[in-house]
Coordinates of C-alpha atoms and ligand atoms in Angstrom, one line a residue:
X1 CA -9.5 3.1 -30.8
X2 CA -12.5 0.8 -30.4
X3 CA -14.5 1.6 -27.3
X4 CA -14.1 -1.0 -24.6
X5 CA -17.1 -3.0 -23.5
X6 CA -18.2 -2.7 -19.9
X7 CA -17.8 -6.1 -18.2
X8 CA -20.1 -7.1 -15.4
X9 CA -19.3 -10.3 -13.6
X10 CA -21.5 -12.1 -11.1
X11 CA -19.7 -14.3 -8.7
X12 CA -22.3 -16.6 -7.1
X13 CA -19.6 -18.2 -4.8
X14 CA -20.8 -21.4 -3.1
X15 CA -24.5 -20.7 -3.5
X16 CA -27.4 -22.3 -5.5
X17 CA -27.7 -26.0 -6.2
X18 CA -28.4 -27.2 -9.7
X19 CA -32.1 -26.7 -9.6
X20 CA -31.9 -23.2 -8.0
X21 CA -29.1 -22.2 -10.5
X22 CA -31.2 -23.2 -13.5
X23 CA -34.3 -21.3 -12.2
X24 CA -32.2 -18.3 -11.4
X25 CA -30.7 -18.3 -14.9
X26 CA -34.1 -18.6 -16.4
X27 CA -35.3 -15.6 -14.3
X28 CA -32.2 -13.5 -15.2
X29 CA -32.6 -14.3 -18.9
X30 CA -36.1 -12.9 -18.8
X31 CA -34.9 -9.7 -17.2
X32 CA -31.6 -8.9 -18.8
X33 CA -31.5 -7.3 -22.3
X34 CA -28.6 -7.9 -24.6
X35 CA -26.6 -4.7 -24.8
X36 CA -23.8 -4.8 -27.3
X37 CA -21.7 -2.5 -25.1
X38 CA -22.0 -4.6 -22.0
X39 CA -20.6 -8.1 -21.5
X40 CA -22.3 -10.1 -18.7
X41 CA -20.5 -13.0 -17.2
X42 CA -21.9 -15.4 -14.6
X43 CA -19.7 -17.5 -12.3
X44 CA -21.7 -20.3 -10.7
X45 CA -20.2 -23.1 -8.7
X46 CA -18.2 -25.5 -10.8
X47 CA -20.7 -28.4 -10.7
X48 CA -23.5 -26.4 -12.2
X49 CA -21.4 -25.0 -15.0
X50 CA -22.0 -27.8 -17.5
X51 CA -25.7 -27.8 -17.3
X52 CA -26.0 -24.0 -17.3
X53 CA -23.7 -24.0 -20.4
X54 CA -26.5 -26.0 -22.2
X55 CA -29.2 -23.6 -21.0
X56 CA -27.4 -20.3 -21.6
X57 CA -27.9 -17.9 -24.5
X58 CA -24.3 -17.0 -25.2
X59 CA -25.2 -13.7 -26.8
X60 CA -26.7 -12.7 -23.5
X61 CA -24.4 -14.3 -20.9
X62 CA -21.0 -15.8 -20.8
X63 CA -19.8 -18.3 -18.1
X64 CA -16.8 -18.1 -15.8
X65 CA -15.2 -20.6 -13.5
X66 CA -14.6 -19.4 -9.9
X67 CA -11.3 -21.3 -9.8
X68 CA -9.5 -24.0 -11.7
X69 CA -6.4 -26.2 -11.2
X70 CA -3.3 -25.4 -13.2
X71 CA -2.3 -28.9 -14.3
X72 CA -4.2 -30.1 -17.4
X73 CA -4.9 -33.6 -16.1
X74 CA -3.5 -36.2 -13.7
X75 CA -3.7 -37.4 -10.1
X76 CA -5.1 -34.3 -8.4
X77 CA -8.1 -35.5 -6.4
X78 CA -10.9 -33.0 -6.1
X79 CA -9.6 -30.5 -8.7
X80 CA -10.9 -29.4 -12.1
X81 CA -8.5 -28.3 -14.8
X82 CA -8.7 -25.5 -17.3
X83 CA -8.5 -28.2 -20.0
X84 CA -11.8 -29.7 -18.7
X85 CA -13.4 -26.3 -18.6
X86 CA -12.3 -25.3 -22.0
X87 CA -15.3 -24.7 -24.3
X88 CA -17.7 -24.5 -21.3
X89 CA -16.4 -21.2 -19.8
X90 CA -15.0 -18.1 -21.5
X91 CA -13.5 -16.7 -18.3
X92 CA -12.0 -17.9 -15.0
X93 CA -11.7 -15.9 -11.8
X94 CA -8.2 -16.4 -10.6
X95 CA -6.7 -15.5 -7.2
X96 CA -9.9 -14.3 -5.6
X97 CA -9.1 -13.2 -2.1
X98 CA -11.2 -16.1 -0.6
X99 CA -8.9 -18.5 -2.5
X100 CA -5.8 -16.6 -1.3
X101 CA -6.9 -16.2 2.3
X102 CA -9.2 -19.2 3.0
X103 CA -7.4 -21.7 0.9
X104 CA -3.8 -20.4 1.1
X105 CA -3.2 -19.8 -2.6
X106 CA 0.1 -18.2 -3.2
X107 CA 1.2 -15.9 -6.0
X108 CA 2.9 -18.9 -7.6
X109 CA -0.4 -20.8 -7.6
X110 CA -2.1 -17.8 -9.1
X111 CA 0.6 -17.4 -11.8
X112 CA 0.3 -21.1 -12.7
X113 CA -3.5 -20.7 -12.9
X114 CA -3.3 -17.6 -15.1
X115 CA -1.0 -19.6 -17.4
X116 CA -3.3 -22.6 -17.5
X117 CA -6.2 -20.4 -18.4
X118 CA -4.5 -18.6 -21.2
X119 CA -3.1 -21.9 -22.5
X120 CA -6.7 -23.3 -22.7
X121 CA -8.3 -20.2 -24.3
X122 CA -10.0 -19.1 -21.1
X123 CA -9.6 -15.4 -20.2
X124 CA -8.3 -15.0 -16.6
X125 CA -9.8 -12.4 -14.3
X126 CA -6.9 -11.9 -12.0
X127 CA -8.0 -10.6 -8.6
X128 CA -5.7 -8.3 -6.6
X129 CA -6.3 -6.3 -3.4
X130 CA -5.0 -5.5 0.0
X131 CA -6.3 -6.6 3.5
X132 CA -7.4 -4.2 6.2
X133 CA -4.0 -4.5 8.0
X134 CA -2.1 -3.9 4.7
X135 CA -4.3 -0.8 4.1
X136 CA -3.8 0.5 7.6
X137 CA 0.0 0.2 7.3
X138 CA -0.1 2.0 3.9
X139 CA 1.0 -1.1 2.0
X140 CA -1.7 -1.1 -0.7
X141 CA 0.6 -0.2 -3.6
X142 CA 3.2 -2.7 -2.5
X143 CA 0.6 -5.5 -2.3
X144 CA -0.8 -4.6 -5.8
X145 CA 2.7 -4.5 -7.2
X146 CA 3.6 -7.9 -5.7
X147 CA 0.3 -9.6 -6.7
X148 CA 0.6 -8.3 -10.3
X149 CA 4.2 -9.2 -10.7
X150 CA 3.5 -12.6 -9.1
X151 CA 0.3 -13.3 -11.2
X152 CA 1.6 -12.0 -14.5
X153 CA 5.1 -13.5 -14.5
X154 CA 5.5 -15.3 -17.9
X155 CA 2.6 -13.6 -19.5
X156 CA 3.7 -12.1 -22.8
X157 CA 2.4 -8.8 -24.3
X158 CA 0.2 -10.7 -26.7
X159 CA -1.2 -12.9 -23.9
X160 CA -1.9 -9.9 -21.7
X161 CA -4.7 -8.9 -24.2
X162 CA -6.7 -11.9 -22.8
X163 CA -6.2 -10.9 -19.1
X164 CA -8.6 -8.9 -17.0
X165 CA -7.6 -7.4 -13.7
X166 CA -10.1 -7.1 -10.8
X167 CA -9.2 -4.7 -8.0
X168 CA -10.9 -6.2 -4.9
X169 CA -9.9 -4.7 -1.6
X170 CA -10.3 -7.6 0.8
X171 CA -11.8 -5.4 3.5
X172 CA -14.6 -4.4 1.1
X173 CA -15.6 -8.0 0.0
X174 CA -18.8 -9.2 1.5
X175 CA -18.5 -6.7 4.4
X176 CA -20.8 -3.9 3.2
X177 CA -17.8 -1.6 3.6
X178 CA -17.8 0.5 0.4
X179 CA -14.5 1.6 -0.9
X180 CA -14.6 5.3 -1.7
X181 CA -14.5 6.1 -5.4
X182 CA -11.3 8.1 -4.8
X183 CA -9.7 5.0 -3.2
X184 CA -10.7 2.9 -6.2
X185 CA -9.3 5.4 -8.6
X186 CA -6.0 5.6 -6.7
X187 CA -5.6 1.8 -6.6
X188 CA -6.5 1.3 -10.2
X189 CA -4.1 4.0 -11.3
X190 CA -1.4 2.1 -9.4
X191 CA -2.4 -1.1 -11.2
X192 CA -2.3 0.6 -14.6
X193 CA 1.1 2.2 -13.6
X194 CA 2.4 -1.3 -12.9
X195 CA 1.1 -2.6 -16.2
X196 CA 2.7 0.3 -18.0
X197 CA 6.0 -0.4 -16.3
X198 CA 5.8 -4.1 -17.4
X199 CA 4.1 -3.9 -20.8
X200 CA 4.0 -0.2 -21.9
X201 CA 1.6 2.7 -22.1
X202 CA -0.8 1.2 -24.7
X203 CA -1.2 -2.1 -22.7
X204 CA -1.9 -0.1 -19.6
X205 CA -4.7 1.9 -21.3
X206 CA -6.2 -1.1 -23.1
X207 CA -6.4 -3.6 -20.2
X208 CA -9.8 -4.1 -18.7
X209 CA -9.8 -3.4 -14.9
X210 CA -12.8 -4.2 -12.8
X211 CA -13.7 -3.1 -9.3
X212 CA -15.3 -5.5 -6.8
X213 CA -16.3 -5.3 -3.1
X214 CA -19.8 -4.9 -1.7
X215 CA -21.1 -3.3 -4.9
X216 CA -24.9 -2.9 -4.9
X217 CA -27.5 -1.6 -7.3
X218 CA -27.3 1.8 -5.6
X219 CA -23.5 2.1 -5.5
X220 CA -22.8 0.6 -8.9
X221 CA -23.2 3.8 -10.9
X222 CA -20.7 5.7 -8.8
X223 CA -18.0 3.1 -9.6
X224 CA -19.0 2.8 -13.2
X225 CA -18.7 6.6 -13.6
X226 CA -15.0 6.4 -12.8
X227 CA -12.7 6.8 -15.8
X228 CA -10.4 4.1 -14.5
X229 CA -13.1 1.4 -14.0
X230 CA -14.1 -0.8 -17.0
X231 CA -16.6 -2.9 -15.1
X232 CA -17.6 -4.7 -11.9
X233 CA -17.1 -8.0 -10.1
X234 CA -20.2 -8.5 -8.0
X235 CA -20.8 -11.1 -5.3
X236 CA -23.8 -10.8 -3.0
X237 CA -25.8 -8.5 -5.3
X238 CA -25.4 -10.9 -8.2
X239 CA -27.7 -13.4 -6.4
X240 CA -30.6 -11.0 -6.6
X241 CA -31.9 -11.0 -10.1
X242 CA -33.5 -7.5 -9.9
X243 CA -30.4 -5.9 -8.3
X244 CA -28.1 -7.6 -10.8
X245 CA -30.3 -6.5 -13.7
X246 CA -30.3 -2.9 -12.4
X247 CA -26.5 -3.0 -12.3
X248 CA -26.4 -4.2 -15.9
X249 CA -28.7 -1.4 -16.9
X250 CA -26.5 1.2 -15.2
X251 CA -23.5 -0.2 -17.0
X252 CA -25.3 0.1 -20.3
X253 CA -26.2 3.8 -19.6
X254 CA -22.7 4.5 -18.4
X255 CA -21.2 3.0 -21.6
X256 CA -23.7 4.9 -23.8
X257 CA -22.7 8.2 -22.1
X258 CA -19.0 7.4 -22.5
X259 CA -19.4 6.6 -26.2
X260 CA -21.3 9.8 -26.9
X261 CA -18.8 11.9 -25.0
Ligands
PGA301 P1 -19.3 -8.9 -2.7 O1 -18.2 -9.9 -3.3 O2 -19.9 -8.1 -3.8 O3 -20.3 -9.8 -2.0 O4 -18.5 -8.0 -1.8 C1 -17.4 -9.5 -4.3 C2 -16.5 -10.7 -4.7 O5 -16.2 -11.5 -3.9 O6 -16.0 -10.7 -5.9

């Protein structure tokens, strides 16, 4: 089997204007080395994507949309479609907890967006994860099950090869509350179990699963060392060029160790 690349995604959320984003990309490109075993993806706000796509070295970084609309075109004021993003981004974050909880996105919206991404050659990064209350009531596995079934309905085995899953417990996002590595392992095992149930053993092993939630340069290595984790989705720390570069270096070291094992 070909070793999987480690995937590091920086979600800039609603930060950096055009000028700041361009300067930041310039700074990052000076710091980050190209490692063949690590794929680095940047997710800036939608309106900076096009100009960054002209500036970016695509061997060094790929771009992701933080969201997209599932219809290809039409009367949908304020939305941007996967068709419009095609060729500019390689990935799209779909169903991020802020989309689900702040903007009321349902599993059906998420499913339509996953479909739209695949249809437009954009790899969806499907985010799943439980809230504090769901965790307290012991509902984590049920939530993961429902979000996976909801998001992946209509995705064929062939299409699944393009899909990435991100386990992002809502209580750990932007809160500084670190999920214990053992919690992450348990949740991602449940995710792979569900994928196995839907698509078989090989698909469950092959699918790339990321962890996200308050990851910093100092906690990154602990998560990357977990067998179940294929990469990280990073919010806050991705806005600090030095912290983000450190995380990428750790991913490279981790991947090198895994390949030599
Ligand atoms: P955080 O965000 O690293 O700031 O917790 C993660 C995310 O929202 O994907």
